[in-house]
PDB file of C-alpha atoms in Angstrom:
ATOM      1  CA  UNK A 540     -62.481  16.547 101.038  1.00 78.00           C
ATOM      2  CA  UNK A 541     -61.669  14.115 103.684  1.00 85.00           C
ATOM      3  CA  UNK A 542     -63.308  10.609 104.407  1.00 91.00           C
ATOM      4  CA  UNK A 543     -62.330   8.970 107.652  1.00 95.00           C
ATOM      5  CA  UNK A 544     -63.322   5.460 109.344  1.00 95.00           C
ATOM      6  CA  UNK A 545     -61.897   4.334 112.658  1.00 96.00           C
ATOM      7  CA  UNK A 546     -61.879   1.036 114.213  1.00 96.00           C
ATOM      8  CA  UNK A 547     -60.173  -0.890 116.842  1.00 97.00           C
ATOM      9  CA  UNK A 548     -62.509   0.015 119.843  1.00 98.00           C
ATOM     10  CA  UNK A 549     -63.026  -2.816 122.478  1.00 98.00           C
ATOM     11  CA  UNK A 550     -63.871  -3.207 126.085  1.00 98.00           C
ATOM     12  CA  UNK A 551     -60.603  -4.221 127.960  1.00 98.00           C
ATOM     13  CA  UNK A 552     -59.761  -4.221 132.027  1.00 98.00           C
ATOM     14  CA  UNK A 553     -57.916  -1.405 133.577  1.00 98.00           C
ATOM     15  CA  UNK A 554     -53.964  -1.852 132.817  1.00 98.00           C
ATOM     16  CA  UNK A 555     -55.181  -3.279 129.428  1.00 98.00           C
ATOM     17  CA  UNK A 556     -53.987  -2.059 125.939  1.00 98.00           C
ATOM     18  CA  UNK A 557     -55.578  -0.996 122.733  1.00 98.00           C
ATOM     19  CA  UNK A 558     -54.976   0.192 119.190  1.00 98.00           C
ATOM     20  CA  UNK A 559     -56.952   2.137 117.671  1.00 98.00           C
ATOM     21  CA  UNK A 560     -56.952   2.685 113.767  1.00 98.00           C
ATOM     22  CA  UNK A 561     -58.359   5.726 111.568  1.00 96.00           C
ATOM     23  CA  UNK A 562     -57.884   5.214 107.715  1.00 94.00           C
ATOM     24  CA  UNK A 563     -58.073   7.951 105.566  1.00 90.00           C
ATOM     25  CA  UNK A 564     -60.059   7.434 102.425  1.00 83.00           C
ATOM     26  CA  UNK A 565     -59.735  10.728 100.396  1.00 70.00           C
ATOM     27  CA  UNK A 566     -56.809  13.032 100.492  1.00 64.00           C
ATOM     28  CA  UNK A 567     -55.538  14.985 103.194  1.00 66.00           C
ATOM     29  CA  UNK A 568     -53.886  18.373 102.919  1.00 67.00           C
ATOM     30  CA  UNK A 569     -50.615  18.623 103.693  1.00 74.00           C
ATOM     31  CA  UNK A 570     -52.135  21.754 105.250  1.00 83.00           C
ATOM     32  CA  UNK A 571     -54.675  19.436 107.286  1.00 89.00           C
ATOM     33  CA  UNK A 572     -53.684  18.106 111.107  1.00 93.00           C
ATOM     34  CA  UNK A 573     -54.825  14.782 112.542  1.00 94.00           C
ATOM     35  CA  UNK A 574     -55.443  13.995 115.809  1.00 97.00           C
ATOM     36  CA  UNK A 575     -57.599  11.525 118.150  1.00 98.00           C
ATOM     37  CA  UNK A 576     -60.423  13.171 120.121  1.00 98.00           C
ATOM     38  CA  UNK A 577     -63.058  11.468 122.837  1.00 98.00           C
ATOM     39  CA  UNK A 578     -66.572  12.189 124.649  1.00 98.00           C
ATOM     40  CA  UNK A 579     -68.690  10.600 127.319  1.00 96.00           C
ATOM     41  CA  UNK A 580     -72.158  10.661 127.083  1.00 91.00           C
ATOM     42  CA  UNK A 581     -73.350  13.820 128.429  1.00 92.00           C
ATOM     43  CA  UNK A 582     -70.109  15.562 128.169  1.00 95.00           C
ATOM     44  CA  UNK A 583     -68.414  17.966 125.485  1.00 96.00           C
ATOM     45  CA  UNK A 584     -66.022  16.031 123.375  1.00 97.00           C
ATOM     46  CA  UNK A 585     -62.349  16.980 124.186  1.00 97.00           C
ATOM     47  CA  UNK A 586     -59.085  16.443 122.659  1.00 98.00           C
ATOM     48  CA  UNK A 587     -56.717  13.540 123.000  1.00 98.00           C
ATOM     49  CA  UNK A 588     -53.900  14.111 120.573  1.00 98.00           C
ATOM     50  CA  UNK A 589     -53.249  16.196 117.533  1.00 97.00           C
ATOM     51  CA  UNK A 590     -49.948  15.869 115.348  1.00 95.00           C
ATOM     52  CA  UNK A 591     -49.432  18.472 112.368  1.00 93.00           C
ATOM     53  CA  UNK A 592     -48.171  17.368 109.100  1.00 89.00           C
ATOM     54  CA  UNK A 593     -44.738  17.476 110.296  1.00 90.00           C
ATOM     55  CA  UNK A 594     -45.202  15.321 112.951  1.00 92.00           C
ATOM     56  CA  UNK A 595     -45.042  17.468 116.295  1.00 94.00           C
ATOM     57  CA  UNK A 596     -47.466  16.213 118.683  1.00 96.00           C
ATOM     58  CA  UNK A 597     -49.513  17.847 121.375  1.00 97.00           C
ATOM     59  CA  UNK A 598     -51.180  15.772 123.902  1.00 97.00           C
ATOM     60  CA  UNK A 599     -54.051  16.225 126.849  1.00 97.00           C
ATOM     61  CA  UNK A 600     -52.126  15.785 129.840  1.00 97.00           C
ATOM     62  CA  UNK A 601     -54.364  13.040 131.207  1.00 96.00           C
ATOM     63  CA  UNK A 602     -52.817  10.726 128.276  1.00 98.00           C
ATOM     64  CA  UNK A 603     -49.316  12.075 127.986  1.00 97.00           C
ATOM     65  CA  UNK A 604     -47.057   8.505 128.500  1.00 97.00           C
ATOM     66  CA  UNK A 605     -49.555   6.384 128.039  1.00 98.00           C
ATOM     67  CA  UNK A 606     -50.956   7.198 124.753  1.00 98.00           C
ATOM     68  CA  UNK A 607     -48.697   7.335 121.388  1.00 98.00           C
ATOM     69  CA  UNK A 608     -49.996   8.740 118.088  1.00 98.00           C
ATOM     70  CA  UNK A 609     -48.730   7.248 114.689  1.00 96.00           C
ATOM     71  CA  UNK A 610     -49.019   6.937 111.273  1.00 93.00           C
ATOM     72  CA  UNK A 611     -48.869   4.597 108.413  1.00 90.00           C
ATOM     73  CA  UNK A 612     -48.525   7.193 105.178  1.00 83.00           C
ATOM     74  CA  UNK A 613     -48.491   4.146 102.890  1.00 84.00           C
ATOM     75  CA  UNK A 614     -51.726   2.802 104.303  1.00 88.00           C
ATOM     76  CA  UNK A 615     -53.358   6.147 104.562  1.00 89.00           C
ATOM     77  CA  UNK A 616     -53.931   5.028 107.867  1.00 93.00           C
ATOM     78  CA  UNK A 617     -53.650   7.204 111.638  1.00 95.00           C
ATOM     79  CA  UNK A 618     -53.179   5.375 114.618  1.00 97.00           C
ATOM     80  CA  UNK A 619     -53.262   5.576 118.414  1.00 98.00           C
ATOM     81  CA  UNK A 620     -51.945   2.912 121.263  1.00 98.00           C
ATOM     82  CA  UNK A 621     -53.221   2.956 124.308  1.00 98.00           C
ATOM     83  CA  UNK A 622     -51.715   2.024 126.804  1.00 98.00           C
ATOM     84  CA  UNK A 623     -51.855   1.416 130.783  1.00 98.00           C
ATOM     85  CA  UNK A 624     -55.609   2.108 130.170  1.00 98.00           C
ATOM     86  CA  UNK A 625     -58.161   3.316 132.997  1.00 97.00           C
ATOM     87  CA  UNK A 626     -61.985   3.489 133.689  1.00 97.00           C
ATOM     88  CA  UNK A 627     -61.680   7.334 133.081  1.00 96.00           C
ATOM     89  CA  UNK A 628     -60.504   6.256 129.281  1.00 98.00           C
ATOM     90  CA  UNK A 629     -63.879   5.106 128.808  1.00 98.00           C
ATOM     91  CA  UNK A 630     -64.986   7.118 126.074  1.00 98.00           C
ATOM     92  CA  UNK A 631     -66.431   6.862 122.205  1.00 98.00           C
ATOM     93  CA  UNK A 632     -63.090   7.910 120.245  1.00 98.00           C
ATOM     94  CA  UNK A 633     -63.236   9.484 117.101  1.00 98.00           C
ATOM     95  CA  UNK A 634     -60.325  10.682 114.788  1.00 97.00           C
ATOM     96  CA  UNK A 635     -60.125  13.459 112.906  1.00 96.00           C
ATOM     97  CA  UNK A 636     -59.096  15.945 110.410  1.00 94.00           C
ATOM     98  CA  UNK A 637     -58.695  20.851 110.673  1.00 92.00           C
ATOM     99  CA  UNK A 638     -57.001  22.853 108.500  1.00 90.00           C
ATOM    100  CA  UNK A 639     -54.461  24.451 109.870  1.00 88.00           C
ATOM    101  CA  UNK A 640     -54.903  28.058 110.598  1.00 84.00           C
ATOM    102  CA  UNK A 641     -51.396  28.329 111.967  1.00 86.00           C
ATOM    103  CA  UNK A 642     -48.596  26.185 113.110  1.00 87.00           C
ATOM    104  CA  UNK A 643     -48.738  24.644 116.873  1.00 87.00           C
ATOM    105  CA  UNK A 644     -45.571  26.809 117.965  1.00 87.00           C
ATOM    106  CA  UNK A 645     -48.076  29.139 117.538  1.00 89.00           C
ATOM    107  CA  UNK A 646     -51.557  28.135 118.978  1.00 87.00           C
ATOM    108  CA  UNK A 647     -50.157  25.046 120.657  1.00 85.00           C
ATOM    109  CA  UNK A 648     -53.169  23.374 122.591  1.00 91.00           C
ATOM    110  CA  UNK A 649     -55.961  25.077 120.777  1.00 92.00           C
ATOM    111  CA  UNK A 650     -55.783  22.234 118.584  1.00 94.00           C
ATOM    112  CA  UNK A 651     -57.118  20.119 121.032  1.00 96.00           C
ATOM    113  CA  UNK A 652     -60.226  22.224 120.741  1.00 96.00           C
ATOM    114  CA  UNK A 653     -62.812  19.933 118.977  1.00 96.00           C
ATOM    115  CA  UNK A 654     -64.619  23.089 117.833  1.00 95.00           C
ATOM    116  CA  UNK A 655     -61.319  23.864 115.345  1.00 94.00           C
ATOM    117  CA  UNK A 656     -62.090  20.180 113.694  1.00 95.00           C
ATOM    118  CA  UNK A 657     -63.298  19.683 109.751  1.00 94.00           C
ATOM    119  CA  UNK A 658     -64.146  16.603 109.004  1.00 94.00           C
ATOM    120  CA  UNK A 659     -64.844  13.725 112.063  1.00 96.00           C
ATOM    121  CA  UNK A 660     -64.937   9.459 112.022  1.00 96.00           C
ATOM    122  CA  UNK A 661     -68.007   7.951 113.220  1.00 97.00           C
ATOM    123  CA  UNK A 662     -65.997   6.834 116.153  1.00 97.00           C
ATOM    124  CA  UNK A 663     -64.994   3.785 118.147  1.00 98.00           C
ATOM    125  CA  UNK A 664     -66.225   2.583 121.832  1.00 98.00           C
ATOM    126  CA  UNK A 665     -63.844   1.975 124.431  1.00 98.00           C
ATOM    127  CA  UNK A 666     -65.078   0.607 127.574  1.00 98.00           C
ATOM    128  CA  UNK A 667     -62.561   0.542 130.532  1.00 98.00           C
ATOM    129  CA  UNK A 668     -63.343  -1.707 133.661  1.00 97.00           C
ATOM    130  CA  UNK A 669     -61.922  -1.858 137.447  1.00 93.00           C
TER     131      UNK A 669
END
């Protein structure tokens, strides 16, 4: 099974930067993908970035450039900087954890469905202002 906790949320003014951390408390599948995913109130959570166990990344489009996934394998720990933020970033942001049905060359953005998702953080507000 797999435990995760993420942290790093803030409010910050558009342009602004943040990092956001997930750490990983149990172990993770080589099988498993990680990724970032957000929702609004009122809205259907979406997904942000995945990255398979290999490292390929797929990102929404909204993000691509701005955002950068990473991880620390010796701190068990996932990552995502945020960069060149907006108002439309505003969003509770939770990481996560799927087992892999098949590799992204295969489904590709799929994975950004939140409905294909195992095990979720309890998320992390970010608040964007003009």
């Amino acid at each position: 099974q797999v435990s995760l906790m993420e942290s790093g949320g803030g409010s910050v003014q558009a342009g602004g930067s943040l990092r956001l951390s997930c750490a990983v408390s149990a172990y993770t599948s080589d099988t498993f993908y990680m990724g970032w995913f957000r929702q609004t109130p009122g809205n259907k959570r979406e997904g942000v970035v995945v990255m398979d166990p290999q490292g390929s990344t797929i990102y929404e489009e909204s993000v691509k450039g701005r955002f950068t996934i990473s991880t620390d394998h010796a701190k068990n720990t996932l990552y995502l900087q945020m960069n060149n933020l907006a108002p439309e970033d505003t969003a509770m942001y939770y990481c996560a954890a799927g087992d892999m049905g098949a590799p992204f060359r295969i489904l590709g953005r799929a994975y950004l469905d939140p409905s294909l998702v195992d095990y979720w953080g309890q998320g992390t507000q970010v608040t964007v202002s003009s």
